[in-house]
mmCIF file of C-alpha atoms in Angstrom:
data_model
loop_
_atom_site.group_PDB
_atom_site.id
_atom_site.type_symbol
_atom_site.label_atom_id
_atom_site.label_comp_id
_atom_site.label_asym_id
_atom_site.label_seq_id
_atom_site.Cartn_x
_atom_site.Cartn_y
_atom_site.Cartn_z
ATOM 1 C CA MET A 198 -2.601 -1.884 19.379
ATOM 2 C CA MET A 199 -3.923 -3.435 16.167
ATOM 3 C CA ASN A 200 -4.254 -7.094 15.331
ATOM 4 C CA ARG A 201 -0.774 -8.374 14.462
ATOM 5 C CA ASN A 202 -1.418 -12.111 14.571
ATOM 6 C CA ALA A 203 -2.667 -12.328 11.007
ATOM 7 C CA GLU A 204 0.557 -10.914 9.672
ATOM 8 C CA GLU A 205 2.854 -13.736 10.732
ATOM 9 C CA ASP A 206 1.807 -16.002 7.839
ATOM 10 C CA PHE A 207 2.353 -13.284 5.228
ATOM 11 C CA PHE A 208 6.019 -12.446 5.738
ATOM 12 C CA SER A 209 8.455 -12.835 2.871
ATOM 13 C CA PRO A 210 11.900 -11.303 2.394
ATOM 14 C CA SER A 211 11.665 -7.842 0.877
ATOM 15 C CA PRO A 212 13.792 -6.418 -1.939
ATOM 16 C CA LEU A 213 15.451 -4.227 0.692
ATOM 17 C CA GLU A 214 16.496 -7.240 2.759
ATOM 18 C CA PHE A 215 17.894 -8.945 -0.327
ATOM 19 C CA LEU A 216 19.943 -5.937 -1.453
ATOM 20 C CA THR A 217 21.064 -5.162 2.099
ATOM 21 C CA GLU A 218 22.461 -8.669 2.399
ATOM 22 C CA MET A 219 24.215 -8.313 -0.963
ATOM 23 C CA ASN A 220 25.587 -4.928 0.097
ATOM 24 C CA ASP A 221 26.980 -6.485 3.268
ATOM 25 C CA ARG A 222 28.827 -8.902 0.987
ATOM 26 C CA ASP A 223 30.090 -5.905 -1.049
ATOM 27 C CA VAL A 224 28.787 -7.301 -4.336
ATOM 28 C CA LEU A 225 26.455 -4.485 -5.456
ATOM 29 C CA ASP A 226 27.241 -2.331 -8.466
ATOM 30 C CA THR A 227 26.452 1.405 -8.607
ATOM 31 C CA SER A 228 22.931 1.007 -9.961
ATOM 32 C CA GLN A 229 22.107 -1.615 -7.339
ATOM 33 C CA LYS A 230 23.374 0.670 -4.582
ATOM 34 C CA GLN A 231 21.121 3.425 -5.918
ATOM 35 C CA GLU A 232 18.229 0.984 -5.861
ATOM 36 C CA LEU A 233 19.117 0.054 -2.268
ATOM 37 C CA TYR A 234 18.972 3.737 -1.269
ATOM 38 C CA ARG A 235 15.609 4.124 -2.996
ATOM 39 C CA LEU A 236 14.234 1.068 -1.218
ATOM 40 C CA GLU A 237 15.519 2.286 2.145
ATOM 41 C CA ARG A 238 13.523 5.475 1.639
ATOM 42 C CA GLY A 239 10.525 3.423 0.559
ATOM 43 C CA VAL A 240 10.623 1.245 3.659
ATOM 44 C CA ALA A 241 10.915 4.342 5.843
ATOM 45 C CA GLY A 242 7.705 5.594 4.233
ATOM 46 C CA GLU A 243 5.949 2.277 4.783
ATOM 47 C CA GLN A 244 7.006 2.272 8.431
ATOM 48 C CA MET A 245 5.568 5.763 8.800
ATOM 49 C CA VAL A 246 2.212 4.660 7.402
ATOM 50 C CA ARG A 247 2.188 1.645 9.719
ATOM 51 C CA ALA A 248 3.020 3.844 12.698
ATOM 52 C CA TYR A 249 0.120 6.172 11.863
ATOM 53 C CA LEU A 250 -2.292 3.230 11.632
ATOM 54 C CA GLU A 251 -1.092 1.899 14.977
ATOM 55 C CA GLU A 252 -1.373 5.269 16.683
ATOM 56 C CA PHE A 253 -4.640 6.522 15.211
ATOM 57 C CA GLY A 254 -6.383 3.339 14.071
ATOM 58 C CA GLN A 255 -8.652 0.847 15.836
ATOM 59 C CA ASP A 256 -7.710 -2.278 17.784
ATOM 60 C CA ASN A 257 -9.810 -4.571 15.577
ATOM 61 C CA TRP A 258 -8.101 -3.543 12.325
ATOM 62 C CA VAL A 259 -5.841 -6.014 10.520
ATOM 63 C CA VAL A 260 -2.832 -4.648 8.620
ATOM 64 C CA LEU A 261 -0.723 -6.624 6.123
ATOM 65 C CA THR A 262 2.392 -5.289 4.433
ATOM 66 C CA ASN A 263 4.560 -6.172 1.427
ATOM 67 C CA LEU A 264 2.155 -8.660 -0.133
ATOM 68 C CA TRP A 265 3.191 -10.252 -3.421
ATOM 69 C CA LEU A 266 0.180 -11.656 -5.275
ATOM 70 C CA TYR A 267 -0.474 -12.968 -8.771
ATOM 71 C CA GLU A 268 -3.161 -11.831 -11.200
ATOM 72 C CA TYR A 269 -1.963 -12.029 -14.805
ATOM 73 C CA GLY A 270 1.498 -11.269 -13.431
ATOM 74 C CA LEU A 271 3.152 -10.526 -10.106
ATOM 75 C CA PHE A 272 2.188 -7.374 -8.253
ATOM 76 C CA GLU A 273 2.964 -5.987 -4.811
ATOM 77 C CA ILE A 274 0.681 -4.341 -2.275
ATOM 78 C CA ASP A 275 2.638 -2.070 0.048
ATOM 79 C CA CYS A 276 -0.006 -2.076 2.777
ATOM 80 C CA LEU A 277 -3.469 -3.609 3.094
ATOM 81 C CA LEU A 278 -5.969 -2.647 5.800
ATOM 82 C CA LEU A 279 -9.004 -4.726 6.779
ATOM 83 C CA THR A 280 -11.545 -2.942 8.938
ATOM 84 C CA ASP A 281 -14.750 -4.615 10.073
ATOM 85 C CA THR A 282 -16.568 -3.169 7.050
ATOM 86 C CA ASP A 283 -14.070 -2.283 4.308
ATOM 87 C CA ILE A 284 -10.754 -3.041 2.606
ATOM 88 C CA TYR A 285 -8.157 -0.353 1.953
ATOM 89 C CA LEU A 286 -5.096 -0.672 -0.263
ATOM 90 C CA PHE A 287 -2.247 1.784 0.292
ATOM 91 C CA GLU A 288 0.506 2.412 -2.265
ATOM 92 C CA ILE A 289 3.305 4.339 -0.573
ATOM 93 C CA LYS A 290 5.883 6.659 -2.159
ATOM 94 C CA ASN A 291 8.508 8.420 -0.071
ATOM 95 C CA TYR A 292 9.029 11.355 -2.449
ATOM 96 C CA ASN A 293 10.349 14.729 -1.281
ATOM 97 C CA GLY A 294 9.354 17.400 -3.728
ATOM 98 C CA ASP A 295 6.513 18.402 -6.037
ATOM 99 C CA PHE A 296 4.407 15.673 -7.638
ATOM 100 C CA LYS A 297 2.137 16.747 -10.491
ATOM 101 C CA TYR A 298 -0.354 14.736 -12.536
ATOM 102 C CA ILE A 299 -1.615 16.399 -15.709
ATOM 103 C CA ASN A 300 -2.740 15.030 -19.090
ATOM 104 C CA SER A 301 -2.214 11.474 -17.781
ATOM 105 C CA GLN A 302 1.483 12.211 -17.210
ATOM 106 C CA CYS A 303 3.353 12.220 -13.903
ATOM 107 C CA TYR A 304 5.960 14.835 -13.050
ATOM 108 C CA PHE A 305 8.306 14.943 -10.092
ATOM 109 C CA SER A 306 9.985 18.288 -9.434
ATOM 110 C CA GLU A 307 9.029 19.284 -13.018
ATOM 111 C CA ASP A 308 10.729 16.222 -14.543
ATOM 112 C CA VAL A 309 8.648 13.632 -16.378
ATOM 113 C CA ILE A 310 8.760 10.247 -14.684
ATOM 114 C CA SER A 311 8.149 7.090 -16.680
ATOM 115 C CA HIS A 312 6.839 5.144 -13.700
ATOM 116 C CA ASN A 313 3.222 6.093 -13.060
ATOM 117 C CA PRO A 314 2.307 5.444 -9.390
ATOM 118 C CA ILE A 315 -1.326 6.358 -10.060
ATOM 119 C CA SER A 316 -1.735 3.647 -12.712
ATOM 120 C CA GLN A 317 0.193 1.240 -10.491
ATOM 121 C CA THR A 318 -2.182 1.809 -7.583
ATOM 122 C CA GLN A 319 -5.262 1.461 -9.788
ATOM 123 C CA ARG A 320 -3.908 -1.776 -11.248
ATOM 124 C CA CYS A 321 -3.286 -3.225 -7.766
ATOM 125 C CA LYS A 322 -6.847 -2.325 -6.763
ATOM 126 C CA VAL A 323 -8.367 -4.076 -9.787
ATOM 127 C CA ASN A 324 -6.120 -7.108 -9.380
ATOM 128 C CA LEU A 325 -7.071 -7.567 -5.731
ATOM 129 C CA GLN A 326 -10.770 -7.143 -6.485
ATOM 130 C CA ASN A 327 -10.468 -9.802 -9.198
ATOM 131 C CA ILE A 328 -8.729 -12.225 -6.825
ATOM 132 C CA LEU A 329 -11.470 -11.789 -4.226
ATOM 133 C CA ALA A 330 -14.269 -11.989 -6.815
ATOM 134 C CA ALA A 331 -12.883 -15.253 -8.206
ATOM 135 C CA ALA A 332 -13.286 -16.685 -4.697
ATOM 136 C CA GLY A 333 -16.851 -15.415 -4.406
ATOM 137 C CA ILE A 334 -16.238 -12.179 -2.486
ATOM 138 C CA ARG A 335 -17.320 -9.105 -4.425
ATOM 139 C CA LEU A 336 -16.095 -6.033 -2.606
ATOM 140 C CA ASN A 337 -14.895 -2.601 -3.606
ATOM 141 C CA VAL A 338 -11.279 -2.088 -2.572
ATOM 142 C CA ASN A 339 -10.589 1.486 -1.521
ATOM 143 C CA ALA A 340 -7.265 2.563 -3.059
ATOM 144 C CA VAL A 341 -5.050 5.329 -1.670
ATOM 145 C CA LEU A 342 -1.716 6.613 -2.960
ATOM 146 C CA ILE A 343 0.267 8.178 -0.110
ATOM 147 C CA PHE A 344 3.300 10.455 -0.440
ATOM 148 C CA THR A 345 5.199 10.302 2.845
ATOM 149 C CA GLY A 346 8.057 12.727 2.132
ATOM 150 C CA GLU A 347 8.199 15.557 4.648
ATOM 151 C CA HIS A 348 8.243 18.189 1.902
ATOM 152 C CA ALA A 349 6.004 16.395 -0.597
ATOM 153 C CA ASP A 350 3.479 18.572 -2.402
ATOM 154 C CA ILE A 351 0.722 17.196 -4.649
ATOM 155 C CA ASP A 352 -0.867 18.880 -7.663
ATOM 156 C CA ILE A 353 -3.524 16.680 -9.325
ATOM 157 C CA GLN A 354 -5.003 18.392 -12.377
ATOM 158 C CA ASP A 355 -6.680 15.374 -14.009
ATOM 159 C CA TYR A 356 -9.733 13.521 -12.751
ATOM 160 C CA ILE A 357 -8.698 10.224 -11.139
ATOM 161 C CA GLU A 358 -11.376 7.583 -10.751
ATOM 162 C CA ASP A 359 -11.674 5.589 -7.513
ATOM 163 C CA LEU A 360 -8.366 6.720 -6.043
ATOM 164 C CA ASP A 361 -7.328 9.168 -3.324
ATOM 165 C CA VAL A 362 -3.889 10.798 -3.520
ATOM 166 C CA LEU A 363 -2.693 12.150 -0.179
ATOM 167 C CA THR A 364 0.272 13.492 1.757
ATOM 168 C CA ILE A 365 1.130 11.813 5.053
ATOM 169 C CA ASN A 366 -0.576 14.592 7.023
ATOM 170 C CA GLN A 367 -3.758 14.125 5.014
ATOM 171 C CA PHE A 368 -3.503 10.386 5.626
ATOM 172 C CA ARG A 369 -3.837 10.907 9.374
ATOM 173 C CA LYS A 370 -7.159 12.646 8.754
ATOM 174 C CA LEU A 371 -8.229 9.795 6.484
ATOM 175 C CA ILE A 372 -7.677 7.298 9.306
ATOM 176 C CA TYR A 373 -10.255 9.140 11.392
ATOM 177 C CA VAL A 374 -12.643 9.099 8.417
ATOM 178 C CA ILE A 375 -12.113 5.342 8.004
ATOM 179 C CA ALA A 376 -12.917 4.785 11.688
ATOM 180 C CA ASP A 377 -16.044 6.961 11.480
ATOM 181 C CA THR A 378 -17.193 5.152 8.329
ATOM 182 C CA GLU A 379 -16.736 1.769 9.992
ATOM 183 C CA ARG A 380 -18.703 2.888 13.041
ATOM 184 C CA GLU A 381 -21.550 4.317 10.960
ATOM 185 C CA LYS A 382 -21.857 1.181 8.826
ATOM 186 C CA LEU A 383 -21.906 -1.122 11.849
ATOM 187 C CA ASN A 384 -24.473 1.069 13.609
ATOM 188 C CA SER A 385 -26.661 0.907 10.489
ATOM 189 C CA GLY A 386 -26.638 -2.885 10.655
ATOM 190 C CA GLN A 387 -24.017 -3.796 8.046
ATOM 191 C CA ARG A 388 -22.523 -7.217 8.613
ATOM 192 C CA LYS A 389 -18.853 -7.468 9.503
ATOM 193 C CA LEU A 390 -16.391 -8.647 6.906
ATOM 194 C CA ASN A 391 -15.194 -12.212 7.294
ATOM 195 C CA HIS A 392 -11.537 -11.459 7.974
ATOM 196 C CA ARG A 393 -10.652 -15.127 8.251
ATOM 197 C CA ARG A 394 -12.075 -15.908 4.811
ATOM 198 C CA ILE A 395 -10.389 -12.909 3.184
ATOM 199 C CA LEU A 396 -7.039 -13.786 4.734
ATOM 200 C CA GLN A 397 -7.369 -17.377 3.497
ATOM 201 C CA ILE A 398 -7.932 -16.122 -0.051
ATOM 202 C CA ILE A 399 -4.943 -13.801 0.136
ATOM 203 C CA GLN A 400 -2.785 -16.566 1.576
ATOM 204 C CA ARG A 401 -3.684 -18.862 -1.328
ATOM 205 C CA GLY A 402 -2.845 -16.157 -3.849
ATOM 206 C CA LYS A 403 0.370 -15.068 -2.184
ATOM 207 C CA ARG A 404 3.624 -15.530 -4.097
ATOM 208 C CA LYS A 405 7.260 -15.300 -3.158
ATOM 209 C CA SER A 406 8.942 -11.982 -3.629
ATOM 210 C CA PRO A 407 11.008 -12.014 -6.857
ATOM 211 C CA TYR A 408 13.912 -10.961 -4.639
ATOM 212 C CA GLN A 409 13.526 -13.921 -2.304
#
């Protein structure tokens, strides 16, 4: 079981909770109901990632979810992992189908999609690094885009800098790699991250969800 205590101070109502409450009041229009369905799938994907971290991760790891922070604008981190040696940022998409990235354009099941999850993940990584650096902590944030759909298939034809793009099955293997990396760094004498300090910085930068 991973460290859950740190998460209690970071909870804020999610967009799903907001729209679910509005749906219970029967006040959603068609587009809002479609958004509710999309968010329900998204939360299912996030829960899957969390379950994998709990099952295959280490007891000392700290996991935070649905963080809204501010760095030249609001942005959301789906899932943040603190190991004793590194920080990992996970952007989670519950897509079922073929995802292709070619010529800086994203395609889903052969259709062009305007929303670019790769750019979104890279932007979140840079924003978080800037927030930490402004507080005197200069660390590389490891960014991972995870597709959790059961039938998701990934075809990346462009070079992507400082970002891994994985299916949920590949993510399980990554968890083992993260644990091995942590162990190797600690055995080589690397100092542990100051989780308390990092959490304080994140807490100060945290903002309310725009749906709250």
